[in-house]
Amino acid sequence: DAAGRAAATVTQTRYGKWVAQLVWVAQHQTLQETPLGRLGRDTKVTLVVLFSGVLLAYLIGLGLGLATALVDRRGADVVVFGVLTVLFAIPPAVTGVLALSLTGPDPGVLLAALVVALSVAVFPARHERARTAELLSESFVLATRARGITPPKLALRCFRHSIGLVVAMLSMEPQAALAACLVAEQVFGLPGIGQSLVVAFAERDVGYLMMLVLASAVIATLLIFAADVITANLHPKLRGRMWERR
């Protein structure tokens, strides 16, 4: 019957046993000792490194993408994107060790964020370069350039037209940069998820691992939802229509 199947789900399946174990642990331990409490403690450093690295990557990538598109020189493209591609191809562990040898034993969180940024900066740079080059061939941009617009204003106008794509990409970038973030934490010895993840795998701490997967899925979902809302409000045709009742 239905009651028997529900009871079997709780008592016999792996997920049911895991939930029951979490409930038991929550009743007999303090919050800091539970998987959720330990994950909350570990994510502070990880989130700072991850989001700082992503924002820094987009500052570098968008700036270089705009600059190479506006300059429109083949040599500049080859040099800039060649360097960014090499930095992407080099493992974050190698980049972190090289940075650690140049800065000393106490680099701090900023250098770890820089390692993360260098490993993913090629993606926003390429997309911004392609989008800006496409905009420069549009008739309204050609007319604006003919009227003598200054390069900074032209760059700002091109960026405003590509902001929707930037927001959409930015919502997906933390998931792609998470692996580089965990490696950077290990290289620089930062007390984040990277070290706790190694210990959890070694000790088969299923509760911690499942809580980490669940938290990652929730954060990714919230980021995508926020990007959709921001993009809809940035688009003139969609602004004000998103919350209309059908």
mmCIF file of C-alpha atoms in Angstrom, residues 146-239:
data_model
loop_
_atom_site.group_PDB
_atom_site.id
_atom_site.type_symbol
_atom_site.label_atom_id
_atom_site.label_comp_id
_atom_site.label_asym_id
_atom_site.label_seq_id
_atom_site.Cartn_x
_atom_site.Cartn_y
_atom_site.Cartn_z
ATOM 1 C CA ALA A 146 31.060 59.080 -39.276
ATOM 2 C CA ARG A 147 29.837 61.845 -36.966
ATOM 3 C CA GLY A 148 33.123 61.656 -35.084
ATOM 4 C CA ILE A 149 32.294 59.813 -31.864
ATOM 5 C CA THR A 150 35.248 59.359 -29.516
ATOM 6 C CA PRO A 151 36.608 55.811 -28.974
ATOM 7 C CA PRO A 152 35.612 55.684 -25.256
ATOM 8 C CA LYS A 153 32.009 56.621 -26.077
ATOM 9 C CA LEU A 154 31.959 54.130 -28.939
ATOM 10 C CA ALA A 155 33.228 51.389 -26.634
ATOM 11 C CA LEU A 156 30.564 52.249 -24.056
ATOM 12 C CA ARG A 157 27.825 52.154 -26.688
ATOM 13 C CA CYS A 158 28.973 48.772 -27.984
ATOM 14 C CA PHE A 159 29.141 47.407 -24.443
ATOM 15 C CA ARG A 160 25.601 48.585 -23.722
ATOM 16 C CA HIS A 161 24.318 46.590 -26.702
ATOM 17 C CA SER A 162 26.111 43.417 -25.567
ATOM 18 C CA ILE A 163 25.278 43.641 -21.849
ATOM 19 C CA GLY A 164 22.482 41.058 -22.154
ATOM 20 C CA LEU A 165 24.847 38.396 -23.478
ATOM 21 C CA VAL A 166 27.399 39.305 -20.802
ATOM 22 C CA VAL A 167 24.848 38.806 -18.023
ATOM 23 C CA ALA A 168 23.770 35.446 -19.464
ATOM 24 C CA MET A 169 27.371 34.247 -19.680
ATOM 25 C CA LEU A 170 28.192 35.592 -16.229
ATOM 26 C CA SER A 171 25.481 33.443 -14.659
ATOM 27 C CA MET A 172 27.078 30.276 -16.096
ATOM 28 C CA GLU A 173 30.704 31.132 -15.426
ATOM 29 C CA PRO A 174 30.924 30.225 -11.687
ATOM 30 C CA GLN A 175 30.076 26.597 -12.478
ATOM 31 C CA ALA A 176 32.830 26.480 -15.092
ATOM 32 C CA ALA A 177 35.360 28.183 -12.807
ATOM 33 C CA LEU A 178 34.632 26.071 -9.712
ATOM 34 C CA ALA A 179 37.261 23.441 -10.529
ATOM 35 C CA ALA A 180 39.967 26.092 -10.940
ATOM 36 C CA CYS A 181 38.840 27.653 -7.642
ATOM 37 C CA LEU A 182 39.176 24.362 -5.740
ATOM 38 C CA VAL A 183 42.633 23.772 -7.233
ATOM 39 C CA ALA A 184 43.736 27.310 -6.314
ATOM 40 C CA GLU A 185 42.584 26.749 -2.735
ATOM 41 C CA GLN A 186 44.707 23.634 -2.499
ATOM 42 C CA VAL A 187 47.769 25.337 -3.973
ATOM 43 C CA PHE A 188 47.568 28.365 -1.680
ATOM 44 C CA GLY A 189 46.432 26.409 1.377
ATOM 45 C CA LEU A 190 43.179 28.319 1.832
ATOM 46 C CA PRO A 191 40.613 26.815 4.239
ATOM 47 C CA GLY A 192 37.771 26.358 1.768
ATOM 48 C CA ILE A 193 35.769 23.575 0.189
ATOM 49 C CA GLY A 194 38.821 22.212 -1.633
ATOM 50 C CA GLN A 195 40.514 20.786 1.473
ATOM 51 C CA SER A 196 37.235 19.622 3.033
ATOM 52 C CA LEU A 197 36.254 17.909 -0.226
ATOM 53 C CA VAL A 198 39.439 15.820 -0.212
ATOM 54 C CA VAL A 199 38.816 14.802 3.412
ATOM 55 C CA ALA A 200 35.147 14.019 2.672
ATOM 56 C CA PHE A 201 36.104 11.708 -0.212
ATOM 57 C CA ALA A 202 38.751 9.985 1.907
ATOM 58 C CA GLU A 203 36.375 9.452 4.832
ATOM 59 C CA ARG A 204 33.317 8.736 2.630
ATOM 60 C CA ASP A 205 31.372 11.534 4.275
ATOM 61 C CA VAL A 206 28.202 11.130 2.211
ATOM 62 C CA GLY A 207 26.288 13.761 4.165
ATOM 63 C CA TYR A 208 28.831 16.470 3.401
ATOM 64 C CA LEU A 209 29.082 15.502 -0.275
ATOM 65 C CA MET A 210 25.322 15.410 -0.767
ATOM 66 C CA MET A 211 24.918 18.760 0.976
ATOM 67 C CA LEU A 212 27.609 20.220 -1.303
ATOM 68 C CA VAL A 213 25.847 18.935 -4.439
ATOM 69 C CA LEU A 214 22.505 20.285 -3.231
ATOM 70 C CA ALA A 215 23.967 23.701 -2.361
ATOM 71 C CA SER A 216 25.720 23.904 -5.750
ATOM 72 C CA ALA A 217 22.478 23.123 -7.576
ATOM 73 C CA VAL A 218 20.556 25.751 -5.599
ATOM 74 C CA ILE A 219 23.187 28.450 -6.203
ATOM 75 C CA ALA A 220 23.366 27.634 -9.933
ATOM 76 C CA THR A 221 19.577 27.805 -10.224
ATOM 77 C CA LEU A 222 19.431 31.157 -8.436
ATOM 78 C CA LEU A 223 22.164 32.588 -10.655
ATOM 79 C CA ILE A 224 20.376 31.537 -13.849
ATOM 80 C CA PHE A 225 17.061 32.888 -12.574
ATOM 81 C CA ALA A 226 18.679 36.205 -11.609
ATOM 82 C CA ALA A 227 20.314 36.436 -15.057
ATOM 83 C CA ASP A 228 16.960 35.875 -16.772
ATOM 84 C CA VAL A 229 15.313 38.580 -14.671
ATOM 85 C CA ILE A 230 18.133 41.073 -15.298
ATOM 86 C CA THR A 231 18.226 40.335 -19.037
ATOM 87 C CA ALA A 232 14.466 40.751 -19.337
ATOM 88 C CA ASN A 233 14.605 44.112 -17.564
ATOM 89 C CA LEU A 234 17.508 45.293 -19.727
ATOM 90 C CA HIS A 235 15.685 44.490 -22.970
ATOM 91 C CA PRO A 236 13.373 47.388 -23.958
ATOM 92 C CA LYS A 237 10.740 45.095 -25.496
ATOM 93 C CA LEU A 238 10.641 42.771 -22.495
ATOM 94 C CA ARG A 239 10.831 45.407 -19.760
#
